[in-house]
Amino acid sequence: MKKISLKNQNFTYPIYIGKNIFSKFLVFSSIFSIQKNRKIILITEKKIFSKYIKKMILNLKNTKLYIVPGGEKIKSFFYYKKILFFLLKNLIRRNSCIIAIGGGSLIDLVGFASSTYLRGISLFIFPTTLLSQVDSSIGGKNSINFSNKKNIIGTFYQPSLVVIDIIFLSSLKSKELSNGLAEIIKYAISFDKIFFHWLEKNIDSIFSLKEKEIFYCIEKCCKIKCRIVSKDEKEKGIRSLLNLGHTYGHAIESLFKGKWNHGESVSLGIVLASYSSFLLKIFSKKEIQRTKEILEKSNLPINFPHKIKIDKFLKIMKYDKKNLEKKNALILPLKIGKVKKFYGISEDIIISSIESINNKIFY
């Protein structure tokens, strides 16, 4: 087991990475609640409860269980209110604790509820998907969707503890592993060309869940994100660079209304961002090709499934959180291993990037 600390001038908390540490930490949390006379609310997904929690729940003291379905649909006011009613019903106070066990959508939802209920109560996170282990469990961004707009309502609220157990990954389907790989590839393109080269050689090992490679991959991504969040918690500067492919990707998610998952949308978003950078005479054809090849190796899309309506796509992009007034904001690759934020990219560049994929013009 390894420990990484996320330190900022306002907070510090540990991130543990290991194998078969899940049950031990649940017992620890239960003992901690008794010592401090704290109530615990354990919120998890239906499939996680059935596979991992059902047998041990009777041993957890002072713990109330709340189960939600998984998936992007739970990031809504409907499930947010259901959690708040459950917290009220169980007389949860500021000295209580919430444990979130699930994927990125559940962590976003529960983090948002934890940050707003009584203006904030302690949160322990146990991410169960590759995507949540390398990205969404770290850094304290919490959100729900509204009016078919991705992550439009949210908070910055840091957990007290993150525990990453690779044992959860054994129950994931290939598509769910690909979902996480999109974010991992994003880290490599954005910040580390050596890591990108390592991924090109080791994608098959990740799909095979080889322990050494999986452990290295998760640790690498966590360290990159911790380094950035420690400098910029609330995305006023360098943290926005973590959003390569996300401006396009969030628009794709909204446009397809849940038919594509986050990783699939970010994958195509990275391709679109690469095309935009190429059209600005920055990113090279060779780097575009390497980017597309590693995404395809990861079973991720690099094309739209059908032609899309560009005017509708552009309208959705206007709601992106990074935009300033009337200026759009795009994170674009300068080269593999380095990205930059651009404001006011011309609509012609964006349209040409989308048309390139619509009309299957490959660079």
CSV table of C-alpha atoms in Angstrom, one decimal:
chain,number,residue,atom,x,y,z
A,1,MET,CA,0.0,0.0,0.0
A,2,LYS,CA,1.2,3.5,-0.9
A,3,LYS,CA,0.2,6.8,0.6
A,4,ILE,CA,0.1,10.1,-1.3
A,5,SER,CA,-0.7,13.4,0.4
A,6,LEU,CA,-2.6,16.1,-1.3
A,7,LYS,CA,-1.5,19.3,0.4
A,8,ASN,CA,-2.7,22.9,-0.1
A,9,GLN,CA,-2.5,26.0,2.1
A,10,ASN,CA,-6.1,25.3,3.0
A,11,PHE,CA,-6.2,21.5,3.5
A,12,THR,CA,-4.3,18.2,3.5
A,13,TYR,CA,-5.6,14.7,3.2
A,14,PRO,CA,-4.2,11.2,2.5
A,15,ILE,CA,-4.8,9.1,-0.6
A,16,TYR,CA,-4.1,5.4,-0.1
A,17,ILE,CA,-3.5,3.1,-3.1
A,18,GLY,CA,-3.3,-0.6,-2.7
A,19,LYS,CA,-5.0,-4.0,-3.0
A,20,ASN,CA,-7.4,-5.6,-0.6
A,21,ILE,CA,-7.5,-2.6,1.7
A,22,PHE,CA,-11.2,-1.8,1.3
A,23,SER,CA,-12.6,-4.0,4.1
A,24,LYS,CA,-9.8,-2.9,6.5
A,25,PHE,CA,-10.6,0.8,6.0
A,26,LEU,CA,-14.3,0.2,6.4
A,27,VAL,CA,-13.6,-1.4,9.8
A,28,PHE,CA,-11.3,1.5,10.7
A,29,SER,CA,-14.0,4.0,9.8
A,30,SER,CA,-16.5,2.2,12.0
A,31,ILE,CA,-14.1,2.1,15.0
A,32,PHE,CA,-13.4,5.8,14.4
A,33,SER,CA,-17.1,6.6,14.5
A,34,ILE,CA,-17.5,4.8,17.8
A,35,GLN,CA,-14.5,6.6,19.4
A,36,LYS,CA,-15.8,10.0,18.3
A,37,ASN,CA,-19.4,9.1,18.8
A,38,ARG,CA,-20.0,9.9,15.1
A,39,LYS,CA,-22.8,8.6,12.9
A,40,ILE,CA,-21.8,7.3,9.5
A,41,ILE,CA,-23.8,7.4,6.4
A,42,LEU,CA,-22.6,4.9,3.8
A,43,ILE,CA,-23.8,5.7,0.3
A,44,THR,CA,-23.1,3.3,-2.5
A,45,GLU,CA,-24.3,1.9,-5.8
A,46,LYS,CA,-26.6,-1.2,-6.1
A,47,LYS,CA,-24.0,-3.4,-7.8
A,48,ILE,CA,-21.2,-2.4,-5.4
A,49,PHE,CA,-23.4,-3.2,-2.4
A,50,SER,CA,-24.3,-6.6,-3.8
A,51,LYS,CA,-20.7,-7.6,-4.6
A,52,TYR,CA,-18.6,-6.0,-1.8
A,53,ILE,CA,-20.7,-4.6,1.1
A,54,LYS,CA,-23.6,-6.8,1.8
A,55,LYS,CA,-21.7,-9.4,3.8
A,56,MET,CA,-19.9,-6.8,6.0
A,57,ILE,CA,-22.6,-4.3,6.7
A,58,LEU,CA,-23.8,-6.0,9.9
A,59,ASN,CA,-20.3,-5.5,11.4
A,60,LEU,CA,-20.4,-1.7,10.9
A,61,LYS,CA,-21.4,0.2,14.0
A,62,ASN,CA,-23.3,3.5,13.9
A,63,THR,CA,-23.7,3.1,10.2
A,64,LYS,CA,-26.8,3.9,8.0
A,65,LEU,CA,-26.8,2.6,4.5
A,66,TYR,CA,-28.2,4.4,1.4
A,67,ILE,CA,-28.2,2.7,-2.0
A,68,VAL,CA,-28.6,4.5,-5.4
A,69,PRO,CA,-28.4,3.1,-8.9
A,70,GLY,CA,-25.2,3.9,-10.8
A,71,GLY,CA,-24.6,6.0,-13.9
A,72,GLU,CA,-24.7,9.6,-15.0
A,73,LYS,CA,-28.5,9.8,-14.4
A,74,ILE,CA,-28.0,10.0,-10.6
A,75,LYS,CA,-26.2,13.4,-11.0
A,76,SER,CA,-29.5,15.2,-10.6
A,77,PHE,CA,-31.6,17.3,-8.2
A,78,PHE,CA,-33.9,14.2,-7.8
A,79,TYR,CA,-31.2,12.0,-6.2
A,80,TYR,CA,-29.5,15.0,-4.5
A,81,LYS,CA,-32.8,15.7,-2.7
A,82,LYS,CA,-33.3,12.0,-1.8
A,83,ILE,CA,-29.9,12.0,-0.1
A,84,LEU,CA,-30.7,15.2,1.8
A,85,PHE,CA,-34.0,13.7,3.0
A,86,PHE,CA,-32.1,10.6,4.2
A,87,LEU,CA,-29.6,12.7,6.1
A,88,LEU,CA,-32.4,14.7,7.8
A,89,LYS,CA,-34.3,11.5,8.6
A,90,ASN,CA,-31.2,10.1,10.4
A,91,LEU,CA,-30.4,13.3,12.3
A,92,ILE,CA,-27.0,13.6,10.7
A,93,ARG,CA,-25.0,16.4,12.4
A,94,ARG,CA,-21.8,18.2,11.6
A,95,ASN,CA,-19.7,15.7,13.5
A,96,SER,CA,-21.1,12.9,11.3
A,97,CYS,CA,-19.4,11.4,8.3
A,98,ILE,CA,-20.4,10.3,4.8
A,99,ILE,CA,-18.6,7.4,3.1
A,100,ALA,CA,-19.0,7.3,-0.7
A,101,ILE,CA,-18.3,4.0,-2.4
A,102,GLY,CA,-18.8,4.0,-6.2
A,103,GLY,CA,-17.8,5.4,-9.5
A,104,GLY,CA,-17.3,9.0,-10.6
A,105,SER,CA,-21.0,9.9,-10.9
A,106,LEU,CA,-21.7,8.8,-7.3
A,107,ILE,CA,-18.7,10.6,-6.0
A,108,ASP,CA,-19.8,13.8,-7.7
A,109,LEU,CA,-23.3,13.5,-6.3
A,110,VAL,CA,-22.3,12.5,-2.8
A,111,GLY,CA,-19.5,15.1,-2.7
A,112,PHE,CA,-22.0,17.8,-3.7
A,113,ALA,CA,-24.5,16.6,-1.0
A,114,SER,CA,-21.7,16.5,1.6
A,115,SER,CA,-20.5,20.0,0.8
A,116,THR,CA,-24.0,21.6,1.0
A,117,TYR,CA,-25.7,19.7,3.9
A,118,LEU,CA,-25.1,21.8,7.1
A,119,ARG,CA,-22.5,23.7,5.0
A,120,GLY,CA,-20.2,20.6,5.0
A,121,ILE,CA,-19.7,17.4,6.7
A,122,SER,CA,-16.7,14.9,6.6
A,123,LEU,CA,-16.4,12.8,3.4
A,124,PHE,CA,-14.5,9.5,2.9
A,125,ILE,CA,-14.2,8.4,-0.7
A,126,PHE,CA,-13.7,4.8,-2.0
A,127,PRO,CA,-13.6,5.0,-5.8
A,128,THR,CA,-14.5,1.8,-7.6
A,129,THR,CA,-13.9,2.5,-11.3
A,130,LEU,CA,-10.7,3.2,-13.1
A,131,LEU,CA,-11.9,6.6,-14.1
A,132,SER,CA,-12.8,7.6,-10.6
A,133,GLN,CA,-9.6,6.2,-9.2
A,134,VAL,CA,-7.3,8.2,-11.5
A,135,ASP,CA,-9.4,11.4,-11.7
A,136,SER,CA,-12.8,12.2,-10.2
A,137,SER,CA,-12.1,11.0,-6.6
A,138,ILE,CA,-9.2,13.5,-6.2
A,139,GLY,CA,-9.3,17.3,-6.0
A,140,GLY,CA,-12.7,18.0,-4.5
A,141,LYS,CA,-14.8,18.9,-7.6
A,142,ASN,CA,-18.4,17.9,-7.0
A,143,SER,CA,-21.4,18.5,-9.3
A,144,ILE,CA,-24.7,17.6,-10.6
A,145,ASN,CA,-26.1,18.1,-14.1
A,146,PHE,CA,-29.0,20.5,-14.9
A,147,SER,CA,-31.1,21.1,-18.0
A,148,ASN,CA,-29.0,18.7,-20.0
A,149,LYS,CA,-25.9,20.7,-19.1
A,150,LYS,CA,-23.0,18.7,-17.8
A,151,ASN,CA,-21.7,19.6,-14.3
A,152,ILE,CA,-23.3,23.1,-14.4
A,153,ILE,CA,-24.1,23.1,-10.6
A,154,GLY,CA,-21.3,22.2,-8.2
A,155,THR,CA,-18.8,23.0,-5.4
A,156,PHE,CA,-15.2,22.7,-4.5
A,157,TYR,CA,-15.1,20.6,-1.4
A,158,GLN,CA,-12.3,18.3,-0.3
A,159,PRO,CA,-12.7,14.9,1.2
A,160,SER,CA,-11.0,13.9,4.4
A,161,LEU,CA,-9.7,10.6,3.0
A,162,VAL,CA,-9.5,8.8,-0.4
A,163,VAL,CA,-8.9,5.0,-0.5
A,164,ILE,CA,-8.1,3.5,-3.9
A,165,ASP,CA,-8.3,-0.3,-3.9
A,166,ILE,CA,-7.5,-2.0,-7.3
A,167,ILE,CA,-9.5,-5.0,-6.2
A,168,PHE,CA,-12.6,-3.2,-7.5
A,169,LEU,CA,-11.3,-3.1,-11.1
A,170,SER,CA,-11.7,-6.9,-11.4
A,171,SER,CA,-15.5,-6.5,-11.7
A,172,LEU,CA,-15.3,-3.9,-14.5
A,173,LYS,CA,-16.2,-4.6,-18.1
A,174,SER,CA,-13.8,-3.7,-20.9
A,175,LYS,CA,-15.9,-0.7,-21.8
A,176,GLU,CA,-15.5,0.7,-18.2
A,177,LEU,CA,-11.8,0.2,-18.3
A,178,SER,CA,-11.7,2.1,-21.6
A,179,ASN,CA,-13.7,4.9,-20.0
A,180,GLY,CA,-10.9,5.3,-17.4
A,181,LEU,CA,-8.2,5.1,-20.1
A,182,ALA,CA,-9.5,8.2,-21.8
A,183,GLU,CA,-8.7,10.3,-18.7
A,184,ILE,CA,-5.3,8.5,-18.3
A,185,ILE,CA,-4.4,9.3,-21.9
A,186,LYS,CA,-5.5,12.9,-21.2
A,187,TYR,CA,-2.9,13.1,-18.4
A,188,ALA,CA,-0.1,11.8,-20.6
A,189,ILE,CA,-0.9,14.1,-23.6
A,190,SER,CA,-1.2,17.1,-21.3
A,191,PHE,CA,1.7,16.7,-18.9
A,192,ASP,CA,4.1,13.8,-19.6
A,193,LYS,CA,5.4,12.5,-23.0
A,194,ILE,CA,7.4,9.7,-21.3
A,195,PHE,CA,4.2,8.5,-19.6
A,196,PHE,CA,2.4,8.7,-23.1
A,197,HIS,CA,5.2,6.5,-24.6
A,198,TRP,CA,4.8,4.0,-21.7
A,199,LEU,CA,1.0,3.8,-22.3
A,200,GLU,CA,1.6,3.1,-26.0
A,201,LYS,CA,3.5,0.0,-24.9
A,202,ASN,CA,1.3,-1.1,-22.0
A,203,ILE,CA,-2.4,-0.6,-23.0
A,204,ASP,CA,-2.8,-4.4,-23.3
A,205,SER,CA,-1.4,-4.9,-19.8
A,206,ILE,CA,-3.9,-2.4,-18.4
A,207,PHE,CA,-6.8,-4.3,-20.0
A,208,SER,CA,-5.4,-7.5,-18.6
A,209,LEU,CA,-5.3,-5.8,-15.1
A,210,LYS,CA,-1.7,-6.7,-14.6
A,211,GLU,CA,-1.1,-5.5,-11.1
A,212,LYS,CA,2.3,-3.8,-11.6
A,213,GLU,CA,1.1,-1.8,-14.6
A,214,ILE,CA,-2.3,-0.9,-13.1
A,215,PHE,CA,-0.7,0.3,-9.8
A,216,TYR,CA,1.9,2.4,-11.6
A,217,CYS,CA,-0.7,3.9,-13.9
A,218,ILE,CA,-3.0,4.9,-11.0
A,219,GLU,CA,-0.2,6.3,-8.9
A,220,LYS,CA,1.2,8.3,-11.8
A,221,CYS,CA,-2.1,10.0,-12.5
A,222,CYS,CA,-2.8,10.7,-8.8
A,223,LYS,CA,0.6,12.3,-8.4
A,224,ILE,CA,0.0,14.5,-11.5
A,225,LYS,CA,-3.4,15.6,-10.2
A,226,CYS,CA,-2.2,16.2,-6.7
A,227,ARG,CA,0.7,18.4,-7.9
A,228,ILE,CA,-1.7,20.5,-9.9
A,229,VAL,CA,-4.6,20.8,-7.3
A,230,SER,CA,-2.0,21.7,-4.6
A,231,LYS,CA,-1.2,24.8,-6.6
A,232,ASP,CA,-4.7,25.6,-7.8
A,233,GLU,CA,-7.7,24.2,-5.9
A,234,LYS,CA,-10.5,26.2,-7.6
A,235,GLU,CA,-9.4,26.0,-11.2
A,236,LYS,CA,-8.4,29.7,-11.5
A,237,GLY,CA,-5.2,28.8,-13.3
A,238,ILE,CA,-3.2,25.6,-14.0
A,239,ARG,CA,-6.0,23.2,-12.9
A,240,SER,CA,-8.0,24.1,-16.0
A,241,LEU,CA,-5.3,22.4,-18.0
A,242,LEU,CA,-6.7,19.1,-16.7
A,243,ASN,CA,-9.6,19.6,-19.1
A,244,LEU,CA,-8.0,18.6,-22.4
A,245,GLY,CA,-10.9,17.2,-24.6
A,246,HIS,CA,-13.5,18.2,-22.0
A,247,THR,CA,-15.0,21.3,-23.7
A,248,TYR,CA,-15.8,19.3,-26.8
A,249,GLY,CA,-16.4,16.1,-24.7
A,250,HIS,CA,-19.0,17.6,-22.4
A,251,ALA,CA,-20.9,18.9,-25.5
A,252,ILE,CA,-20.8,15.4,-27.0
A,253,GLU,CA,-22.2,13.9,-23.8
A,254,SER,CA,-25.0,16.4,-23.7
A,255,LEU,CA,-25.7,16.0,-27.5
A,256,PHE,CA,-25.9,12.2,-27.2
A,257,LYS,CA,-27.9,12.4,-24.0
A,258,GLY,CA,-26.2,9.6,-22.1
A,259,LYS,CA,-25.7,7.2,-25.1
A,260,TRP,CA,-21.9,7.8,-24.8
A,261,ASN,CA,-20.1,7.7,-21.5
A,262,HIS,CA,-17.7,10.3,-20.2
A,263,GLY,CA,-14.6,8.5,-21.4
A,264,GLU,CA,-16.0,8.0,-24.9
A,265,SER,CA,-16.9,11.6,-25.1
A,266,VAL,CA,-13.6,12.8,-23.9
A,267,SER,CA,-11.8,10.6,-26.3
A,268,LEU,CA,-13.5,12.2,-29.3
A,269,GLY,CA,-13.0,15.6,-27.6
A,270,ILE,CA,-9.3,15.0,-27.5
A,271,VAL,CA,-9.3,14.2,-31.2
A,272,LEU,CA,-11.3,17.4,-31.9
A,273,ALA,CA,-8.9,19.4,-29.7
A,274,SER,CA,-6.0,17.9,-31.6
A,275,TYR,CA,-7.6,18.9,-35.0
A,276,SER,CA,-8.1,22.4,-33.7
A,277,SER,CA,-4.5,22.7,-32.7
A,278,PHE,CA,-3.4,21.3,-36.1
A,279,LEU,CA,-5.5,23.9,-37.9
A,280,LEU,CA,-3.8,26.6,-35.8
A,281,LYS,CA,-0.5,25.2,-37.1
A,282,ILE,CA,0.6,23.9,-33.7
A,283,PHE,CA,0.0,20.2,-33.3
A,284,SER,CA,1.7,18.0,-36.0
A,285,LYS,CA,0.1,15.3,-38.2
A,286,LYS,CA,2.4,12.7,-36.6
A,287,GLU,CA,1.2,13.6,-33.1
A,288,ILE,CA,-2.4,13.5,-34.2
A,289,GLN,CA,-1.8,10.0,-35.6
A,290,ARG,CA,-0.2,8.8,-32.4
A,291,THR,CA,-3.1,10.3,-30.4
A,292,LYS,CA,-5.7,8.6,-32.5
A,293,GLU,CA,-3.8,5.3,-32.5
A,294,ILE,CA,-3.5,5.1,-28.7
A,295,LEU,CA,-7.3,6.0,-28.3
A,296,GLU,CA,-8.2,3.2,-30.8
A,297,LYS,CA,-5.9,0.8,-29.0
A,298,SER,CA,-8.0,1.6,-25.9
A,299,ASN,CA,-11.2,0.8,-27.7
A,300,LEU,CA,-12.3,4.4,-27.6
A,301,PRO,CA,-14.0,6.3,-30.4
A,302,ILE,CA,-12.2,8.8,-32.7
A,303,ASN,CA,-15.3,9.5,-34.9
A,304,PHE,CA,-18.9,10.5,-34.5
A,305,PRO,CA,-21.3,7.5,-35.0
A,306,HIS,CA,-23.2,9.7,-37.5
A,307,LYS,CA,-23.1,13.2,-38.8
A,308,ILE,CA,-24.1,15.8,-36.2
A,309,LYS,CA,-25.8,19.2,-36.5
A,310,ILE,CA,-23.0,21.6,-36.0
A,311,ASP,CA,-25.2,24.6,-35.0
A,312,LYS,CA,-26.7,22.5,-32.1
A,313,PHE,CA,-23.2,21.4,-31.1
A,314,LEU,CA,-21.9,25.0,-31.0
A,315,LYS,CA,-24.9,26.1,-28.9
A,316,ILE,CA,-24.2,23.4,-26.3
A,317,MET,CA,-20.5,24.4,-26.2
A,318,LYS,CA,-21.4,28.0,-25.2
A,319,TYR,CA,-22.4,26.7,-21.7
A,320,ASP,CA,-18.9,25.4,-20.9
A,321,LYS,CA,-17.8,26.6,-17.5
A,322,LYS,CA,-14.3,27.7,-18.7
A,323,ASN,CA,-15.8,30.3,-21.1
A,324,LEU,CA,-15.4,34.0,-20.2
A,325,GLU,CA,-18.2,36.3,-21.3
A,326,LYS,CA,-18.4,35.8,-25.0
A,327,LYS,CA,-15.0,34.2,-25.4
A,328,ASN,CA,-14.8,30.4,-25.7
A,329,ALA,CA,-12.0,28.6,-23.9
A,330,LEU,CA,-10.3,25.5,-25.2
A,331,ILE,CA,-7.4,23.4,-23.8
A,332,LEU,CA,-5.3,22.4,-26.8
A,333,PRO,CA,-2.2,20.3,-27.1
A,334,LEU,CA,1.0,22.1,-28.1
A,335,LYS,CA,2.8,18.8,-28.4
A,336,ILE,CA,2.5,15.4,-26.7
A,337,GLY,CA,3.3,16.2,-23.1
A,338,LYS,CA,2.2,19.9,-23.1
A,339,VAL,CA,-1.1,21.8,-23.3
A,340,LYS,CA,-2.2,25.4,-23.1
A,341,LYS,CA,-5.5,27.2,-22.6
A,342,PHE,CA,-6.7,29.3,-25.5
A,343,TYR,CA,-9.4,32.0,-25.4
A,344,GLY,CA,-11.4,33.3,-28.3
A,345,ILE,CA,-10.6,30.5,-30.8
A,346,SER,CA,-12.5,31.4,-33.9
A,347,GLU,CA,-15.7,29.6,-34.6
A,348,ASP,CA,-14.3,28.7,-38.0
A,349,ILE,CA,-11.6,26.6,-36.4
A,350,ILE,CA,-14.1,24.8,-34.2
A,351,ILE,CA,-16.5,24.2,-37.1
A,352,SER,CA,-13.7,23.0,-39.3
A,353,SER,CA,-12.6,20.5,-36.6
A,354,ILE,CA,-16.1,19.2,-36.3
A,355,GLU,CA,-16.6,19.0,-40.1
A,356,SER,CA,-13.3,17.1,-40.4
A,357,ILE,CA,-14.9,14.3,-38.4
A,358,ASN,CA,-18.4,14.7,-39.9
A,359,ASN,CA,-16.9,14.3,-43.4
A,360,LYS,CA,-14.2,11.8,-42.4
A,361,ILE,CA,-11.3,14.1,-43.4
A,362,PHE,CA,-8.4,12.5,-41.5
A,363,TYR,CA,-5.2,14.3,-40.7
